[in-house]
Amino acid sequence: MRRAIPRIALPVTARPCCRTVCRPTPTTTTTPRHFSTAVPKKADIPIQEVLRRKIWGSEEAPGAPGMPPPAPQIPMVEEPTKEEAEREGYIEESDGRALPVVGLAPGLTEWDVQTFANVTRPPSTEAIHAAMHRAVVEVYTHALNGKPVDTPAVEGSVAEEGFTPRVRIEVRQNGEAVFHYGDTSVEGEVLKLSTGVEGEVVEEGAMGEWLQEGLDGKGWVELGFRGDDIKFAVYKRVYRLTGIRVADPDLNRTKTVADLLTHLVAKPRPTKLFDILITETDLPTLPNVKIVGQRVRPWDRERVIGREQPFEKVVGHTYPFEEARR
Amino acid sequence: MPVSALRAVSKSQNGVGAFILQCKRMEFNFCDWAGSSKGMRHDRSFLKHSLSQFARQNPQIEIIVAPRPNKIPIIRGTYINGREKVIPVDGLEIQQILQKAQLLRNSSGTKLKRITRPVISLNESVRGIFSPFHGKKHVI
């Protein structure tokens, strides 16, 4: 049977109180409510940037997000400006080692300091001989004119010049050395440590003579150092020109230019054991020792005892095409 | 009956009169590149420091030093009987290599045999070989 009047739901309060009824029923008009104590996340910052800041340790990490950090700039030694140098009472700041203090920008690791010898590539044997000749001429020229022998090493330039190659050094049997300048202007230019006119070319013949003599170990390389001051002045100048250092004990033992050259033009140590055994051991002098440089093949042994010989020599056979050629 | 002498061939015994070293040649092979040849070729190595003294002490041995690329270092001993003995010395130190060289020098070219008897002699047994029919009879 249908009811004419629909059943009306009784209000909540009118209903008998029970567990299921006391719970308030949600209505469609109210919105859900959330309550939380956590800090809301910044959804606009990518995870890569978050990690970058975390690694750097602060919010202001260098470089743009996603880009590599900027390359560190190489610092240069700051020289005082004209105004600073001309200021009265200006004293350049120096540390305990009497070296100038250079400012260091943050994040920079490399220094670009001009050293005494700025030679990056190892020079060739001829270049070393040429540098030695130049150093000897300059130092001895200063010594002969009563000037400090250290001057070429301290004030001399490393640029190429065309005056010292023209000087010929003659070493006599009694140990005397004679410097033939050829022209008084050359001696003057050497004293001034001038590098000459740009583009000036040295005569090849003049340089080739003493260069070849030096490579053969004769002539000017037999020049003995007159004193320790000259020896060290020559080595200092050679070091500035070539960048090659010689150990102190070796330097103390050198007596002549040739001795110093042996330390500058040192031969590379042999890599093969065969070369080492030949040069550094007394095995080649022993009568029962034989050192071979190549692999001993099986047929080498046969040939040494004379067992293996070419077939043609043993039998005396000749091929038809050999007969035709004859 | 007249007593006649027994014809006997003299038995050669090396060392009774003159001693002849059995090892006539020793060949030392190494590799210039491989690390197993370190004891043979590096600084303070056998070939550079110990071989000269070994060669002087044994002038009757012909010593050959030759490279053997891409192979392990070996010592090859050649003997009078024509046989060869090869000992690998890869990874060994100087003293160990020297011991191997001395081992080759002290040995002969014969093959290695397992020795079962405590005494090896060319002389016959003094008391004879056992026979059950000779000697004191056993009484039961």
PDB file of C-alpha atoms in Angstrom, chain A residues 269 271-274 276-277 280-283 285-286 288-296 301, chain B residues 27 30 32 40-41 43 47-48 51-52 55-56 58-59 61-67 69 76:
ATOM      1  CA  ARG A 269     117.771   6.883 -19.151  1.00  0.00           C
ATOM      2  CA  THR A 271     114.180   2.016 -21.099  1.00  0.00           C
ATOM      3  CA  LYS A 272     115.228  -1.340 -22.506  1.00  0.00           C
ATOM      4  CA  LEU A 273     117.028  -3.671 -20.156  1.00  0.00           C
ATOM      5  CA  PHE A 274     119.479  -4.533 -22.928  1.00  0.00           C
ATOM      6  CA  ILE A 276     120.918  -0.743 -19.254  1.00  0.00           C
ATOM      7  CA  LEU A 277     122.936  -3.939 -19.018  1.00  0.00           C
ATOM      8  CA  GLU A 280     125.542   0.298 -16.479  1.00  0.00           C
ATOM      9  CA  THR A 281     126.850  -3.175 -15.687  1.00  0.00           C
ATOM     10  CA  ASP A 282     130.079  -5.082 -16.219  1.00  0.00           C
ATOM     11  CA  LEU A 283     128.367  -8.070 -17.800  1.00  0.00           C
ATOM     12  CA  THR A 285     133.270  -7.667 -19.957  1.00  0.00           C
ATOM     13  CA  LEU A 286     132.736 -11.212 -18.716  1.00  0.00           C
ATOM     14  CA  ASN A 288     131.092 -16.335 -20.510  1.00  0.00           C
ATOM     15  CA  VAL A 289     128.216 -13.849 -20.718  1.00  0.00           C
ATOM     16  CA  LYS A 290     126.427 -12.993 -23.925  1.00  0.00           C
ATOM     17  CA  ILE A 291     123.765 -10.274 -23.998  1.00  0.00           C
ATOM     18  CA  VAL A 292     121.342 -10.283 -26.902  1.00  0.00           C
ATOM     19  CA  GLY A 293     119.097  -7.384 -27.789  1.00  0.00           C
ATOM     20  CA  GLN A 294     116.419  -9.318 -29.627  1.00  0.00           C
ATOM     21  CA  ARG A 295     114.471 -12.430 -29.004  1.00  0.00           C
ATOM     22  CA  VAL A 296     116.457 -15.578 -29.682  1.00  0.00           C
ATOM     23  CA  ARG A 301     120.459 -21.478 -32.510  1.00  0.00           C
TER      24      ARG A 301
ATOM     25  CA  GLU B  27     119.664 -18.694 -20.707  1.00  0.00           C
ATOM     26  CA  PHE B  30     112.634 -11.720 -19.534  1.00  0.00           C
ATOM     27  CA  ASP B  32     110.654  -5.575 -21.005  1.00  0.00           C
ATOM     28  CA  MET B  40     114.650  -9.778 -13.416  1.00  0.00           C
ATOM     29  CA  ARG B  41     114.751  -6.296 -14.879  1.00  0.00           C
ATOM     30  CA  ASP B  43     116.158  -1.577 -10.233  1.00  0.00           C
ATOM     31  CA  LEU B  47     120.193  -9.340 -13.890  1.00  0.00           C
ATOM     32  CA  LYS B  48     121.676  -6.011 -12.894  1.00  0.00           C
ATOM     33  CA  LEU B  51     124.116 -12.134 -12.365  1.00  0.00           C
ATOM     34  CA  SER B  52     127.651 -10.777 -12.652  1.00  0.00           C
ATOM     35  CA  ALA B  55     128.768 -15.618 -13.810  1.00  0.00           C
ATOM     36  CA  ARG B  56     132.144 -15.075 -12.166  1.00  0.00           C
ATOM     37  CA  ASN B  58     130.664 -20.272 -12.673  1.00  0.00           C
ATOM     38  CA  PRO B  59     132.979 -19.503 -15.586  1.00  0.00           C
ATOM     39  CA  ILE B  61     128.648 -22.061 -17.765  1.00  0.00           C
ATOM     40  CA  GLU B  62     127.732 -20.066 -20.855  1.00  0.00           C
ATOM     41  CA  ILE B  63     125.219 -17.432 -19.811  1.00  0.00           C
ATOM     42  CA  ILE B  64     122.896 -15.815 -22.310  1.00  0.00           C
ATOM     43  CA  VAL B  65     120.620 -12.889 -21.478  1.00  0.00           C
ATOM     44  CA  ALA B  66     117.919 -12.280 -24.065  1.00  0.00           C
ATOM     45  CA  PRO B  67     114.459 -10.716 -24.077  1.00  0.00           C
ATOM     46  CA  PRO B  69     108.559 -10.429 -25.247  1.00  0.00           C
ATOM     47  CA  ARG B  76     116.595 -22.363 -19.297  1.00  0.00           C
TER      48      ARG B  76
END
